[in-house]
Amino acid sequence: MDMPIELTPAKLNAKLSGLRDAWKWFVVAGAALTVLGLVALGNLFAATLAVMFLTGILLIAAGIVQILHAFQARGWGKILYWLGSGVIYAIAGGIAIEKPVLASEVFTLMLGVVVLVTGVFRIIAALDARPALGWGWMLASAIVTTLFGLLITAQWPLNTEWLIGLVLGVDLVFQGVAWISFGLAIRRHV
């Protein structure tokens, strides 16, 4: 049986003291992420294309790994599975690189459907959690997620040239601000 760990302020400071000298790196990395996010937000279409290009490269690399793995598999069923899977990945990656707008259309629709379905499942989970403390917050969050999914799918395909770039830009800005805040908190409190 695991024993609970008592974490006093002194023990926490001792554990974080190794980060004391690293606070500047968090601030610099956070600033870089924030700038990259702002650049992405400044040109959503280019950011979307960049995401599609990177996704294409990763899919091709994953396809190559799976094809190579097919030669290590035993039995025709497993060989064909890994070979077929690798070829599909590589083709999808090639399409993402050669036709990034088409890839962004597919990705945006998939994103909308996934967010919509996730929201519906979260509504069900929130209603199931009733009358537990905080279930209303779960429901509110689930409704917002569902509405966001509806908005994405209702605007498709008009939003395909900018939505993925927007998500990337917002994510980078929030990561950057979080890292800057973390670094400054380390400097102040450790």
PDB file of C-alpha atoms in Angstrom:
ATOM      1  CA  MET A   1       0.000   0.000   0.000  1.00  0.00           C
ATOM      2  CA  ASP A   2       1.357   3.415  -0.949  1.00  0.00           C
ATOM      3  CA  MET A   3       1.948   5.875   1.817  1.00  0.00           C
ATOM      4  CA  PRO A   4       0.687   9.413   1.242  1.00  0.00           C
ATOM      5  CA  ILE A   5       3.444  11.942   0.668  1.00  0.00           C
ATOM      6  CA  GLU A   6       3.286  14.961   2.913  1.00  0.00           C
ATOM      7  CA  LEU A   7       4.438  17.942   0.886  1.00  0.00           C
ATOM      8  CA  THR A   8       5.201  20.894   3.095  1.00  0.00           C
ATOM      9  CA  PRO A   9       6.206  24.285   1.687  1.00  0.00           C
ATOM     10  CA  ALA A  10       9.809  23.581   2.723  1.00  0.00           C
ATOM     11  CA  LYS A  11       9.844  20.233   0.889  1.00  0.00           C
ATOM     12  CA  LEU A  12       8.246  21.819  -2.170  1.00  0.00           C
ATOM     13  CA  ASN A  13      10.856  24.593  -2.205  1.00  0.00           C
ATOM     14  CA  ALA A  14      13.626  22.007  -1.881  1.00  0.00           C
ATOM     15  CA  LYS A  15      12.265  20.058  -4.843  1.00  0.00           C
ATOM     16  CA  LEU A  16      11.851  23.195  -6.946  1.00  0.00           C
ATOM     17  CA  SER A  17      15.238  24.677  -6.049  1.00  0.00           C
ATOM     18  CA  GLY A  18      16.774  22.845  -9.005  1.00  0.00           C
ATOM     19  CA  LEU A  19      14.563  24.960 -11.249  1.00  0.00           C
ATOM     20  CA  ARG A  20      15.691  28.231  -9.679  1.00  0.00           C
ATOM     21  CA  ASP A  21      18.404  28.826 -12.257  1.00  0.00           C
ATOM     22  CA  ALA A  22      16.203  27.641 -15.136  1.00  0.00           C
ATOM     23  CA  TRP A  23      13.511  30.308 -14.784  1.00  0.00           C
ATOM     24  CA  LYS A  24      15.033  32.358 -17.622  1.00  0.00           C
ATOM     25  CA  TRP A  25      14.775  29.430 -20.020  1.00  0.00           C
ATOM     26  CA  PHE A  26      11.071  29.078 -19.286  1.00  0.00           C
ATOM     27  CA  VAL A  27      10.563  32.788 -19.947  1.00  0.00           C
ATOM     28  CA  VAL A  28      12.605  32.712 -23.176  1.00  0.00           C
ATOM     29  CA  ALA A  29      10.860  29.557 -24.422  1.00  0.00           C
ATOM     30  CA  GLY A  30       7.507  31.057 -23.487  1.00  0.00           C
ATOM     31  CA  ALA A  31       8.306  34.258 -25.341  1.00  0.00           C
ATOM     32  CA  ALA A  32       9.334  32.252 -28.418  1.00  0.00           C
ATOM     33  CA  LEU A  33       6.115  30.216 -28.309  1.00  0.00           C
ATOM     34  CA  THR A  34       4.071  33.391 -27.903  1.00  0.00           C
ATOM     35  CA  VAL A  35       5.776  35.030 -30.888  1.00  0.00           C
ATOM     36  CA  LEU A  36       5.265  31.899 -33.008  1.00  0.00           C
ATOM     37  CA  GLY A  37       1.610  31.869 -31.988  1.00  0.00           C
ATOM     38  CA  LEU A  38       1.195  35.511 -32.950  1.00  0.00           C
ATOM     39  CA  VAL A  39       2.867  34.836 -36.311  1.00  0.00           C
ATOM     40  CA  ALA A  40       0.444  31.950 -36.877  1.00  0.00           C
ATOM     41  CA  LEU A  41      -2.487  34.173 -35.919  1.00  0.00           C
ATOM     42  CA  GLY A  42      -1.187  36.812 -38.320  1.00  0.00           C
ATOM     43  CA  ASN A  43      -1.491  34.426 -41.268  1.00  0.00           C
ATOM     44  CA  LEU A  44      -3.979  31.673 -40.520  1.00  0.00           C
ATOM     45  CA  PHE A  45      -3.878  30.205 -44.027  1.00  0.00           C
ATOM     46  CA  ALA A  46      -0.077  29.831 -43.989  1.00  0.00           C
ATOM     47  CA  ALA A  47      -0.269  28.314 -40.493  1.00  0.00           C
ATOM     48  CA  THR A  48      -2.896  25.829 -41.686  1.00  0.00           C
ATOM     49  CA  LEU A  49      -0.713  24.859 -44.653  1.00  0.00           C
ATOM     50  CA  ALA A  50       2.297  24.457 -42.347  1.00  0.00           C
ATOM     51  CA  VAL A  51       0.320  22.102 -40.100  1.00  0.00           C
ATOM     52  CA  MET A  52      -0.778  20.080 -43.133  1.00  0.00           C
ATOM     53  CA  PHE A  53       2.802  19.900 -44.445  1.00  0.00           C
ATOM     54  CA  LEU A  54       4.159  18.748 -41.071  1.00  0.00           C
ATOM     55  CA  THR A  55       1.311  16.253 -40.735  1.00  0.00           C
ATOM     56  CA  GLY A  56       2.157  14.917 -44.194  1.00  0.00           C
ATOM     57  CA  ILE A  57       5.807  14.428 -43.265  1.00  0.00           C
ATOM     58  CA  LEU A  58       4.848  12.631 -40.052  1.00  0.00           C
ATOM     59  CA  LEU A  59       2.367  10.386 -41.869  1.00  0.00           C
ATOM     60  CA  ILE A  60       4.974   9.445 -44.476  1.00  0.00           C
ATOM     61  CA  ALA A  61       7.531   8.696 -41.750  1.00  0.00           C
ATOM     62  CA  ALA A  62       4.984   6.566 -39.880  1.00  0.00           C
ATOM     63  CA  GLY A  63       4.113   4.783 -43.114  1.00  0.00           C
ATOM     64  CA  ILE A  64       7.758   3.954 -43.773  1.00  0.00           C
ATOM     65  CA  VAL A  65       8.155   2.588 -40.240  1.00  0.00           C
ATOM     66  CA  GLN A  66       5.073   0.403 -40.662  1.00  0.00           C
ATOM     67  CA  ILE A  67       6.235  -0.865 -44.068  1.00  0.00           C
ATOM     68  CA  LEU A  68       9.635  -1.738 -42.600  1.00  0.00           C
ATOM     69  CA  HIS A  69       7.888  -3.471 -39.720  1.00  0.00           C
ATOM     70  CA  ALA A  70       5.925  -5.574 -42.222  1.00  0.00           C
ATOM     71  CA  PHE A  71       9.187  -7.281 -43.189  1.00  0.00           C
ATOM     72  CA  GLN A  72       9.670  -8.313 -39.554  1.00  0.00           C
ATOM     73  CA  ALA A  73       6.137  -9.644 -39.080  1.00  0.00           C
ATOM     74  CA  ARG A  74       5.365 -13.344 -39.160  1.00  0.00           C
ATOM     75  CA  GLY A  75       2.455 -14.678 -41.141  1.00  0.00           C
ATOM     76  CA  TRP A  76       0.840 -13.289 -44.266  1.00  0.00           C
ATOM     77  CA  GLY A  77      -2.030 -11.706 -42.336  1.00  0.00           C
ATOM     78  CA  LYS A  78       0.291  -9.606 -40.206  1.00  0.00           C
ATOM     79  CA  ILE A  79       2.574  -8.794 -43.134  1.00  0.00           C
ATOM     80  CA  LEU A  80      -0.358  -7.580 -45.233  1.00  0.00           C
ATOM     81  CA  TYR A  81      -1.800  -5.627 -42.307  1.00  0.00           C
ATOM     82  CA  TRP A  82       1.431  -3.705 -41.628  1.00  0.00           C
ATOM     83  CA  LEU A  83       2.221  -3.278 -45.312  1.00  0.00           C
ATOM     84  CA  GLY A  84      -1.283  -2.027 -46.102  1.00  0.00           C
ATOM     85  CA  SER A  85      -1.358   0.234 -43.080  1.00  0.00           C
ATOM     86  CA  GLY A  86       2.017   1.709 -43.979  1.00  0.00           C
ATOM     87  CA  VAL A  87       1.029   2.303 -47.591  1.00  0.00           C
ATOM     88  CA  ILE A  88      -2.197   4.048 -46.505  1.00  0.00           C
ATOM     89  CA  TYR A  89      -0.267   6.265 -44.094  1.00  0.00           C
ATOM     90  CA  ALA A  90       2.306   7.140 -46.758  1.00  0.00           C
ATOM     91  CA  ILE A  91      -0.384   7.927 -49.336  1.00  0.00           C
ATOM     92  CA  ALA A  92      -2.275  10.094 -46.831  1.00  0.00           C
ATOM     93  CA  GLY A  93       0.968  11.908 -46.035  1.00  0.00           C
ATOM     94  CA  GLY A  94       1.682  12.467 -49.710  1.00  0.00           C
ATOM     95  CA  ILE A  95      -1.807  13.869 -50.216  1.00  0.00           C
ATOM     96  CA  ALA A  96      -1.393  16.182 -47.212  1.00  0.00           C
ATOM     97  CA  ILE A  97       1.815  17.547 -48.750  1.00  0.00           C
ATOM     98  CA  GLU A  98       0.633  17.717 -52.371  1.00  0.00           C
ATOM     99  CA  LYS A  99      -2.909  18.917 -51.652  1.00  0.00           C
ATOM    100  CA  PRO A 100      -2.785  20.728 -48.305  1.00  0.00           C
ATOM    101  CA  VAL A 101      -6.090  22.550 -48.847  1.00  0.00           C
ATOM    102  CA  LEU A 102      -7.874  19.228 -49.414  1.00  0.00           C
ATOM    103  CA  ALA A 103      -6.139  17.826 -46.337  1.00  0.00           C
ATOM    104  CA  SER A 104      -7.249  20.828 -44.276  1.00  0.00           C
ATOM    105  CA  GLU A 105     -10.837  20.280 -45.458  1.00  0.00           C
ATOM    106  CA  VAL A 106     -10.739  16.666 -44.273  1.00  0.00           C
ATOM    107  CA  PHE A 107      -8.996  17.537 -40.989  1.00  0.00           C
ATOM    108  CA  THR A 108     -11.397  20.393 -40.246  1.00  0.00           C
ATOM    109  CA  LEU A 109     -14.452  18.221 -40.819  1.00  0.00           C
ATOM    110  CA  MET A 110     -12.945  15.459 -38.674  1.00  0.00           C
ATOM    111  CA  LEU A 111     -12.163  17.999 -35.941  1.00  0.00           C
ATOM    112  CA  GLY A 112     -15.730  19.311 -35.991  1.00  0.00           C
ATOM    113  CA  VAL A 113     -17.245  15.834 -35.802  1.00  0.00           C
ATOM    114  CA  VAL A 114     -14.890  14.725 -33.013  1.00  0.00           C
ATOM    115  CA  VAL A 115     -15.577  17.865 -30.949  1.00  0.00           C
ATOM    116  CA  LEU A 116     -19.333  17.528 -31.521  1.00  0.00           C
ATOM    117  CA  VAL A 117     -19.439  13.853 -30.544  1.00  0.00           C
ATOM    118  CA  THR A 118     -17.179  14.509 -27.550  1.00  0.00           C
ATOM    119  CA  GLY A 119     -19.527  17.255 -26.390  1.00  0.00           C
ATOM    120  CA  VAL A 120     -22.553  14.976 -26.651  1.00  0.00           C
ATOM    121  CA  PHE A 121     -20.805  12.250 -24.649  1.00  0.00           C
ATOM    122  CA  ARG A 122     -19.777  14.805 -22.023  1.00  0.00           C
ATOM    123  CA  ILE A 123     -23.404  15.964 -21.732  1.00  0.00           C
ATOM    124  CA  ILE A 124     -24.424  12.365 -21.099  1.00  0.00           C
ATOM    125  CA  ALA A 125     -21.637  11.967 -18.526  1.00  0.00           C
ATOM    126  CA  ALA A 126     -22.614  15.223 -16.784  1.00  0.00           C
ATOM    127  CA  LEU A 127     -26.264  14.206 -16.583  1.00  0.00           C
ATOM    128  CA  ASP A 128     -25.173  10.820 -15.269  1.00  0.00           C
ATOM    129  CA  ALA A 129     -23.083  12.540 -12.575  1.00  0.00           C
ATOM    130  CA  ARG A 130     -26.123  14.459 -11.313  1.00  0.00           C
ATOM    131  CA  PRO A 131     -26.577  15.320  -8.376  1.00  0.00           C
ATOM    132  CA  ALA A 132     -22.839  15.185  -7.576  1.00  0.00           C
ATOM    133  CA  LEU A 133     -21.240  18.430  -6.552  1.00  0.00           C
ATOM    134  CA  GLY A 134     -20.076  20.331  -9.634  1.00  0.00           C
ATOM    135  CA  TRP A 135     -22.128  18.400 -12.185  1.00  0.00           C
ATOM    136  CA  GLY A 136     -23.557  21.692 -13.466  1.00  0.00           C
ATOM    137  CA  TRP A 137     -20.071  22.884 -14.403  1.00  0.00           C
ATOM    138  CA  MET A 138     -19.498  19.618 -16.230  1.00  0.00           C
ATOM    139  CA  LEU A 139     -22.766  20.154 -18.101  1.00  0.00           C
ATOM    140  CA  ALA A 140     -21.923  23.762 -18.963  1.00  0.00           C
ATOM    141  CA  SER A 141     -18.527  22.719 -20.307  1.00  0.00           C
ATOM    142  CA  ALA A 142     -20.125  19.906 -22.306  1.00  0.00           C
ATOM    143  CA  ILE A 143     -22.687  22.259 -23.833  1.00  0.00           C
ATOM    144  CA  VAL A 144     -19.945  24.697 -24.877  1.00  0.00           C
ATOM    145  CA  THR A 145     -17.973  21.822 -26.436  1.00  0.00           C
ATOM    146  CA  THR A 146     -21.067  20.621 -28.297  1.00  0.00           C
ATOM    147  CA  LEU A 147     -21.839  24.123 -29.571  1.00  0.00           C
ATOM    148  CA  PHE A 148     -18.230  24.529 -30.682  1.00  0.00           C
ATOM    149  CA  GLY A 149     -18.465  21.243 -32.613  1.00  0.00           C
ATOM    150  CA  LEU A 150     -21.735  22.373 -34.197  1.00  0.00           C
ATOM    151  CA  LEU A 151     -20.148  25.689 -35.166  1.00  0.00           C
ATOM    152  CA  ILE A 152     -17.162  23.982 -36.796  1.00  0.00           C
ATOM    153  CA  THR A 153     -19.294  21.531 -38.772  1.00  0.00           C
ATOM    154  CA  ALA A 154     -21.899  24.169 -39.730  1.00  0.00           C
ATOM    155  CA  GLN A 155     -19.198  26.466 -41.122  1.00  0.00           C
ATOM    156  CA  TRP A 156     -17.457  23.669 -43.026  1.00  0.00           C
ATOM    157  CA  PRO A 157     -15.942  23.929 -45.663  1.00  0.00           C
ATOM    158  CA  LEU A 158     -15.751  27.730 -45.387  1.00  0.00           C
ATOM    159  CA  ASN A 159     -13.535  27.484 -42.297  1.00  0.00           C
ATOM    160  CA  THR A 160     -11.005  24.999 -43.681  1.00  0.00           C
ATOM    161  CA  GLU A 161      -8.408  27.554 -44.737  1.00  0.00           C
ATOM    162  CA  TRP A 162      -8.094  29.197 -41.335  1.00  0.00           C
ATOM    163  CA  LEU A 163      -9.460  27.062 -38.485  1.00  0.00           C
ATOM    164  CA  ILE A 164      -6.472  24.753 -38.018  1.00  0.00           C
ATOM    165  CA  GLY A 165      -4.121  27.743 -38.148  1.00  0.00           C
ATOM    166  CA  LEU A 166      -6.286  29.496 -35.562  1.00  0.00           C
ATOM    167  CA  VAL A 167      -6.177  26.490 -33.238  1.00  0.00           C
ATOM    168  CA  LEU A 168      -2.390  26.304 -33.652  1.00  0.00           C
ATOM    169  CA  GLY A 169      -1.906  30.027 -33.050  1.00  0.00           C
ATOM    170  CA  VAL A 170      -4.135  30.170 -29.976  1.00  0.00           C
ATOM    171  CA  ASP A 171      -2.496  27.050 -28.542  1.00  0.00           C
ATOM    172  CA  LEU A 172       1.012  28.452 -29.035  1.00  0.00           C
ATOM    173  CA  VAL A 173       0.085  31.798 -27.458  1.00  0.00           C
ATOM    174  CA  PHE A 174      -1.493  30.124 -24.417  1.00  0.00           C
ATOM    175  CA  GLN A 175       1.467  27.748 -24.033  1.00  0.00           C
ATOM    176  CA  GLY A 176       3.841  30.686 -24.283  1.00  0.00           C
ATOM    177  CA  VAL A 177       2.012  32.741 -21.682  1.00  0.00           C
ATOM    178  CA  ALA A 178       1.857  29.703 -19.381  1.00  0.00           C
ATOM    179  CA  TRP A 179       5.604  29.097 -19.695  1.00  0.00           C
ATOM    180  CA  ILE A 180       6.388  32.775 -19.084  1.00  0.00           C
ATOM    181  CA  SER A 181       4.124  32.768 -16.019  1.00  0.00           C
ATOM    182  CA  PHE A 182       5.731  29.565 -14.745  1.00  0.00           C
ATOM    183  CA  GLY A 183       9.234  30.966 -15.192  1.00  0.00           C
ATOM    184  CA  LEU A 184       8.371  34.215 -13.425  1.00  0.00           C
ATOM    185  CA  ALA A 185       6.676  32.296 -10.600  1.00  0.00           C
ATOM    186  CA  ILE A 186       9.808  30.189 -10.140  1.00  0.00           C
ATOM    187  CA  ARG A 187      11.924  33.336  -9.988  1.00  0.00           C
ATOM    188  CA  ARG A 188       9.647  34.939  -7.394  1.00  0.00           C
ATOM    189  CA  HIS A 189       8.918  31.982  -5.154  1.00  0.00           C
ATOM    190  CA  VAL A 190      11.844  29.574  -5.283  1.00  0.00           C
TER     191      VAL A 190
END
